Short mmCIF file of C-alpha atoms in Angstrom, two decimals:
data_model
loop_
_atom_site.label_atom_id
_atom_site.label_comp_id
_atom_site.label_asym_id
_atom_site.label_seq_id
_atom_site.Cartn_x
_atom_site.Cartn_y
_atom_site.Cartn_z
CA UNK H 1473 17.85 5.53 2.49
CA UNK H 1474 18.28 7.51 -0.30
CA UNK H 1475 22.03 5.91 -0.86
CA UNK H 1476 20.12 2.71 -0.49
CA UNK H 1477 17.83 3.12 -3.46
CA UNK H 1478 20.49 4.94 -6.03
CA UNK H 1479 22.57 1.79 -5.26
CA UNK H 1480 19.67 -0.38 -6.22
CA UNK H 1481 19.20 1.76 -9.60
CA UNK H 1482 22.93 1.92 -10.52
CA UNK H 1483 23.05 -2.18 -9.85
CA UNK H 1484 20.07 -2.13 -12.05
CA UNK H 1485 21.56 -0.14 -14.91
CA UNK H 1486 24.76 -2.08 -14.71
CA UNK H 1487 23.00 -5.43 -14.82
CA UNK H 1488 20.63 -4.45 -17.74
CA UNK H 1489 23.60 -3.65 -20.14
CA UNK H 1490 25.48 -6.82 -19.25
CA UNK H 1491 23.01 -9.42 -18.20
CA UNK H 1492 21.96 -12.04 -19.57
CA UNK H 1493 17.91 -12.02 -20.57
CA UNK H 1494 15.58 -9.35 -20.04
CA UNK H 1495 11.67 -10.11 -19.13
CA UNK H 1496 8.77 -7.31 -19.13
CA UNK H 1497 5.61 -8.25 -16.64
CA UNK H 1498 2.57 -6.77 -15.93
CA UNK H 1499 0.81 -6.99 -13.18
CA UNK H 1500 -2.70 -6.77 -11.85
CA UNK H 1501 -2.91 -6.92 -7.92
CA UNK H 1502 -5.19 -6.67 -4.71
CA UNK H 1503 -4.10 -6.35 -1.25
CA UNK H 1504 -4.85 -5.52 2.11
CA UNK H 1505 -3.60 -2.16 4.26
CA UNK H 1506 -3.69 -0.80 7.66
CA UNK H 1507 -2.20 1.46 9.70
CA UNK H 1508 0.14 -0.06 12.42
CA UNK H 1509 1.77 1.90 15.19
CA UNK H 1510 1.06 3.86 18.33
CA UNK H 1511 -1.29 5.83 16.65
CA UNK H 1512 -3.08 3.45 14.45
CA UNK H 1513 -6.52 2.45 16.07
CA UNK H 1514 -8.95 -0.28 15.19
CA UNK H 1515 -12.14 2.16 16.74
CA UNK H 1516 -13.02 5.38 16.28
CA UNK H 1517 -15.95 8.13 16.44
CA UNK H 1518 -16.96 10.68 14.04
CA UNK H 1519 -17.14 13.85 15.52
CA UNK H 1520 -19.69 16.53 13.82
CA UNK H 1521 -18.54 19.68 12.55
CA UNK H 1522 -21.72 21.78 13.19
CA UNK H 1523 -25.59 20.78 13.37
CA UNK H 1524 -26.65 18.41 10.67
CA UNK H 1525 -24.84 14.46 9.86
CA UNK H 1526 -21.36 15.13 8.39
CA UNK H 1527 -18.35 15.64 10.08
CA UNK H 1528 -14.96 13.69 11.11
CA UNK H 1529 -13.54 10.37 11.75
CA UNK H 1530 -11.54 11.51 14.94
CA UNK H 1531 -8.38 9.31 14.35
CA UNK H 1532 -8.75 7.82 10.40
CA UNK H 1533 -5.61 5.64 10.05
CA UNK H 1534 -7.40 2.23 11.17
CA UNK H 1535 -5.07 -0.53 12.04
CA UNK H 1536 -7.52 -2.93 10.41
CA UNK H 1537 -6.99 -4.39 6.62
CA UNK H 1538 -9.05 -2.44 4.13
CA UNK H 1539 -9.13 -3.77 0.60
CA UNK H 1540 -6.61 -2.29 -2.41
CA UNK H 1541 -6.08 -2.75 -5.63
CA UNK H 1542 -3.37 -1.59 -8.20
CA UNK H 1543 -1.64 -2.35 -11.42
CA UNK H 1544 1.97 -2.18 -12.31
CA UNK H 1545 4.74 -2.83 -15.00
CA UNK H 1546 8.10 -4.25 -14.31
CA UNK H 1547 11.48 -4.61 -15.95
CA UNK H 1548 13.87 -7.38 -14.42
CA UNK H 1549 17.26 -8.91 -16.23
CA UNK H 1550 18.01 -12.12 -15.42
CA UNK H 1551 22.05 -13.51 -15.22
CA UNK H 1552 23.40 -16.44 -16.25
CA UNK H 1553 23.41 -17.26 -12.53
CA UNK H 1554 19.81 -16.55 -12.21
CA UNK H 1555 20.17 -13.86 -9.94
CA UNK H 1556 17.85 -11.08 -10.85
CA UNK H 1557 17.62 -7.29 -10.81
CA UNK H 1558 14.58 -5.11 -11.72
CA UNK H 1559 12.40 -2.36 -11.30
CA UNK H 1560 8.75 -2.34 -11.26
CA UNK H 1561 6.07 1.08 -11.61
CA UNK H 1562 2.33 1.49 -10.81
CA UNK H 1563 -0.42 2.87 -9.80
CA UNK H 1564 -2.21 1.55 -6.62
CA UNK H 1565 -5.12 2.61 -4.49
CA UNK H 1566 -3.96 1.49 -0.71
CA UNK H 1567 -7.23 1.52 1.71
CA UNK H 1568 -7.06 1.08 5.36
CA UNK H 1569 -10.44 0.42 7.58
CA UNK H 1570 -11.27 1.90 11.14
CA UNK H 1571 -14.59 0.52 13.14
CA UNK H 1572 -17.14 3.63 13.99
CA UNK H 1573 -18.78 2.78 17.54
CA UNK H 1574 -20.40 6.22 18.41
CA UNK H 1575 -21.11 9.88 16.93
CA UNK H 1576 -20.13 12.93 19.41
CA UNK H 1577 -22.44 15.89 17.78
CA UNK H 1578 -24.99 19.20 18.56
CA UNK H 1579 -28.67 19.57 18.10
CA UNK H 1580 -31.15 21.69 19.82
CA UNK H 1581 -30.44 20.88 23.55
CA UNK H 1582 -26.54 20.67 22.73
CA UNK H 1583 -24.01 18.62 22.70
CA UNK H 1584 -24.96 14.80 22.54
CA UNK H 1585 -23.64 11.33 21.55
CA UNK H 1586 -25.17 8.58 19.59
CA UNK H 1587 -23.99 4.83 19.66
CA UNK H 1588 -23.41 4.22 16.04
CA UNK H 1589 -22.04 1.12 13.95
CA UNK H 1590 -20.26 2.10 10.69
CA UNK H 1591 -16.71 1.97 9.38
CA UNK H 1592 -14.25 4.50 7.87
CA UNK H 1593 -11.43 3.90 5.14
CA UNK H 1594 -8.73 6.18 4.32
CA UNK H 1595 -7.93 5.68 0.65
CA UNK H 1596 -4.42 6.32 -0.60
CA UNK H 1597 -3.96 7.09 -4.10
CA UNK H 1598 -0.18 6.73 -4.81
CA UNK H 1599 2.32 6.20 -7.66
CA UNK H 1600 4.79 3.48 -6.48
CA UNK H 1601 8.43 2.25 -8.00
CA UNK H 1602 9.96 -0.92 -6.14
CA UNK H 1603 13.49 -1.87 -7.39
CA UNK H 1604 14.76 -4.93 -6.04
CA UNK H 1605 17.43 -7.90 -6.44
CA UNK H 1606 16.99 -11.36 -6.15
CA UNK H 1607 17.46 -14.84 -7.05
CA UNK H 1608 15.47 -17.18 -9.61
CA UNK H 1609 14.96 -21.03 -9.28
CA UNK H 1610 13.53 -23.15 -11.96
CA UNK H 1611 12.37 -26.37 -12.26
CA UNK H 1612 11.74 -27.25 -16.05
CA UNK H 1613 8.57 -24.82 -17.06
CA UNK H 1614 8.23 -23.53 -13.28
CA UNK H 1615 9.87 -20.77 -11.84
CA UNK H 1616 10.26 -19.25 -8.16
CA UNK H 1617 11.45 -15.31 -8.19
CA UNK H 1618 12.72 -14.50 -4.85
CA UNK H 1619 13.45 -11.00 -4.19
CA UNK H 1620 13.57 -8.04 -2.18
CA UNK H 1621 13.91 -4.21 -2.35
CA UNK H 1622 11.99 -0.91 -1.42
CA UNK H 1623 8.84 0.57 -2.26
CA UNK H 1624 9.17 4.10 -3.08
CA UNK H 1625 5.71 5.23 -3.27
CA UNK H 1626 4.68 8.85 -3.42
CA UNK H 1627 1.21 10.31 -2.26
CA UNK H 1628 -1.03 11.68 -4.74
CA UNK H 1629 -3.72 12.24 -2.30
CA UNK H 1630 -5.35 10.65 0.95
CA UNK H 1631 -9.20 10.41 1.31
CA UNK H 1632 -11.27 9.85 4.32
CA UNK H 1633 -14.65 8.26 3.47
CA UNK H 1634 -17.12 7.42 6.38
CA UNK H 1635 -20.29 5.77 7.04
CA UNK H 1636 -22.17 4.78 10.29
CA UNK H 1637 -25.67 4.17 11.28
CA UNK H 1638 -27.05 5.54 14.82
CA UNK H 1639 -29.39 4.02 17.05
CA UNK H 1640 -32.08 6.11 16.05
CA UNK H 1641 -31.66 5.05 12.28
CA UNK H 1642 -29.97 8.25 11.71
CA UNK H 1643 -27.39 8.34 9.05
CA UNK H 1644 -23.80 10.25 9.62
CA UNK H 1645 -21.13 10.58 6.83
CA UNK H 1646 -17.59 11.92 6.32
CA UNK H 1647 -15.46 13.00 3.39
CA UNK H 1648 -12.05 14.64 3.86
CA UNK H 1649 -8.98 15.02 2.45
CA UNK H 1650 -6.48 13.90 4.56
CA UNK H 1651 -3.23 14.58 2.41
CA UNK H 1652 -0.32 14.88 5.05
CA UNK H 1653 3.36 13.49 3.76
CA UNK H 1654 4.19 13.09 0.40
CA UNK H 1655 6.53 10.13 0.19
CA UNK H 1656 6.03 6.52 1.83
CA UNK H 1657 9.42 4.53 1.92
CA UNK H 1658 8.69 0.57 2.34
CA UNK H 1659 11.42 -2.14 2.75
CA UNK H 1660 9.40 -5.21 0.73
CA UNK H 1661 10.16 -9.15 0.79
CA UNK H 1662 8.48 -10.33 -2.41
CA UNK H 1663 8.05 -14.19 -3.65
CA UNK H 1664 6.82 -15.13 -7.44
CA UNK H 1665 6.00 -18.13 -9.07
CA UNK H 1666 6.02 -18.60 -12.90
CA UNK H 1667 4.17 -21.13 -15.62
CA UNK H 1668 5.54 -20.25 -18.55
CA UNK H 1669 4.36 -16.97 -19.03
CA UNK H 1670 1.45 -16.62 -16.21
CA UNK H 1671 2.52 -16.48 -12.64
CA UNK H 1672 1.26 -14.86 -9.37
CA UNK H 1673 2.89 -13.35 -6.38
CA UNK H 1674 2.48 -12.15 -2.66
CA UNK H 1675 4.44 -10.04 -1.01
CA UNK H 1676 5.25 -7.66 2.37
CA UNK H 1677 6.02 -4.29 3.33
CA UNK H 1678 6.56 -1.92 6.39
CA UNK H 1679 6.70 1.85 5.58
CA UNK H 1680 9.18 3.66 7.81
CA UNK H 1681 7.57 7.01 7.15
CA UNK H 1682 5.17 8.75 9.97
CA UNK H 1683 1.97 9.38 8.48
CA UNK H 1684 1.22 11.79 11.41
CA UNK H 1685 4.02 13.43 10.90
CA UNK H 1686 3.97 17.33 12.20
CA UNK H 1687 0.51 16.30 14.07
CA UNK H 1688 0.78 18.43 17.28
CA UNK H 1689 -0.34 17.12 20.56
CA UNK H 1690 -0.08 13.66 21.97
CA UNK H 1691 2.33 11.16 20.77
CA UNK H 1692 1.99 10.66 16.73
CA UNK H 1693 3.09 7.67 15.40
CA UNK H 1694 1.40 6.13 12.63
CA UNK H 1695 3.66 3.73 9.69
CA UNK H 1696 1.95 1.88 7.31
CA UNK H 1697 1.62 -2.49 6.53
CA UNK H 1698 0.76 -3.80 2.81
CA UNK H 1699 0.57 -7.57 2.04
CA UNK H 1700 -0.14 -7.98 -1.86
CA UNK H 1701 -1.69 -10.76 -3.82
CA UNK H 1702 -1.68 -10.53 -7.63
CA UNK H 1703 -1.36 -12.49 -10.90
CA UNK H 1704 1.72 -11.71 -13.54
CA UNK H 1705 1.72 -11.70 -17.42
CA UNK H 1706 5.53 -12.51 -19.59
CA UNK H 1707 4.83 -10.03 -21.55
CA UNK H 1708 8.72 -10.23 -23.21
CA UNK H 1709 10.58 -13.37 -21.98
CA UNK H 1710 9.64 -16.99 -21.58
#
């Protein structure tokens, strides 16, 4: 993998001294992210630490589609044979969602559990680079960018944040850091389309890293899914 990406960046290099036209976009862009895997669950309970309402989501990486959001800058030369190479930086908050059904907890007669309706996201703060190839086509003023490359994000931190409502009308929360590997590696398939110098996008990608990597017990397996939606801005090249 590594091998993989320094090609990439060396291809990029080359094709950025020789090419032909060079464009600079920014980009502003939502998503969706889950978990997917063995390990990835759409349920799960929160489990209390002690006496009181806080505590645990007992398996956070939810394999249903939380909201995201991020924002990114990109670099891509284009040949005279419209292919295209590039390389595009961001920030982006990755979220995925888990369904809450119950609450397994303590109180005066001991141990207990409480039917309970809530949800938990895990919220991934990362710094991402994606450098890619690809292939333009144009029709007059409209252009399609199809390309496709690897994410290379790395983990500033991961965030369990929980909410979910008992029977009773009794509230239970959670709030833990879940920070576990460092680097998420995502082969991505991405398709843009171009008005002058406004476009949008969408795009795919499938981490290969275990997120439950070094768990012990059971059978960990736990990769990540991000489909992206955003809108583009020329801000060098027509």
């Amino acid at each position: 993998m590594k091998k993989l990406l320094l090609l990439l960046l060396t291809t990029l290099t080359i094709n950025l001294s020789f090419g032909q036209k060079t464009e600079s976009i920014l980009a502003l862009n939502s998503g969706l992210f889950s978990f997917q895997g063995y390990s990835a669950e759409k349920t799960s309970q929160i489990n209390l630490a002690s006496n009181g309402t806080t505590g645990y989501t007992n398996n956070p990486f939810g394999a249903k589609n939380g909201l995201s959001y991020g924002v990114s800058y990109q670099i891509q030369r284009i040949s005279r044979g419209n292919f295209i190479v590039g390389i595009g930086v961001g920030y982006e908050n990755l979220r995925s969602k888990t369904t809450i059904t119950g609450v397994n907890g303590y109180d005066k007669t001991g141990t207990f559990q409480d039917a309970a309706s809530g949800q938990t996201y895990l919220s991934n703060n990362q710094l991402n680079a994606f450098p890619y190839v690809g292939y333009r086509v144009g029709i007059r003023q409209v252009s399609v960018d199809l390309t496709g490359g690897l994410d290379v994000g790395y983990l500033l931190s991961s965030k369990e944040s929980g909410k979910a409502t008992g029977i009773n009308g009794t509230t239970y929360t959670t709030s833990l850091d879940r920070t576990g590997i460092k680097t998420d590696i995502r082969p991505r398939g991405q398709i843009s389309v171009f008005y002058r110098r406004v476009g949008a996008y969408t795009s795919y990608s499938y981490g290969l890293s275990n997120y439950k990597s070094g768990w012990v017990g059971g059978r960990n397996e736990c990769n990540s899914s991000v489909i992206r939606f955003g809108v583009l801005y020329k801000i060098k090249g027509k």
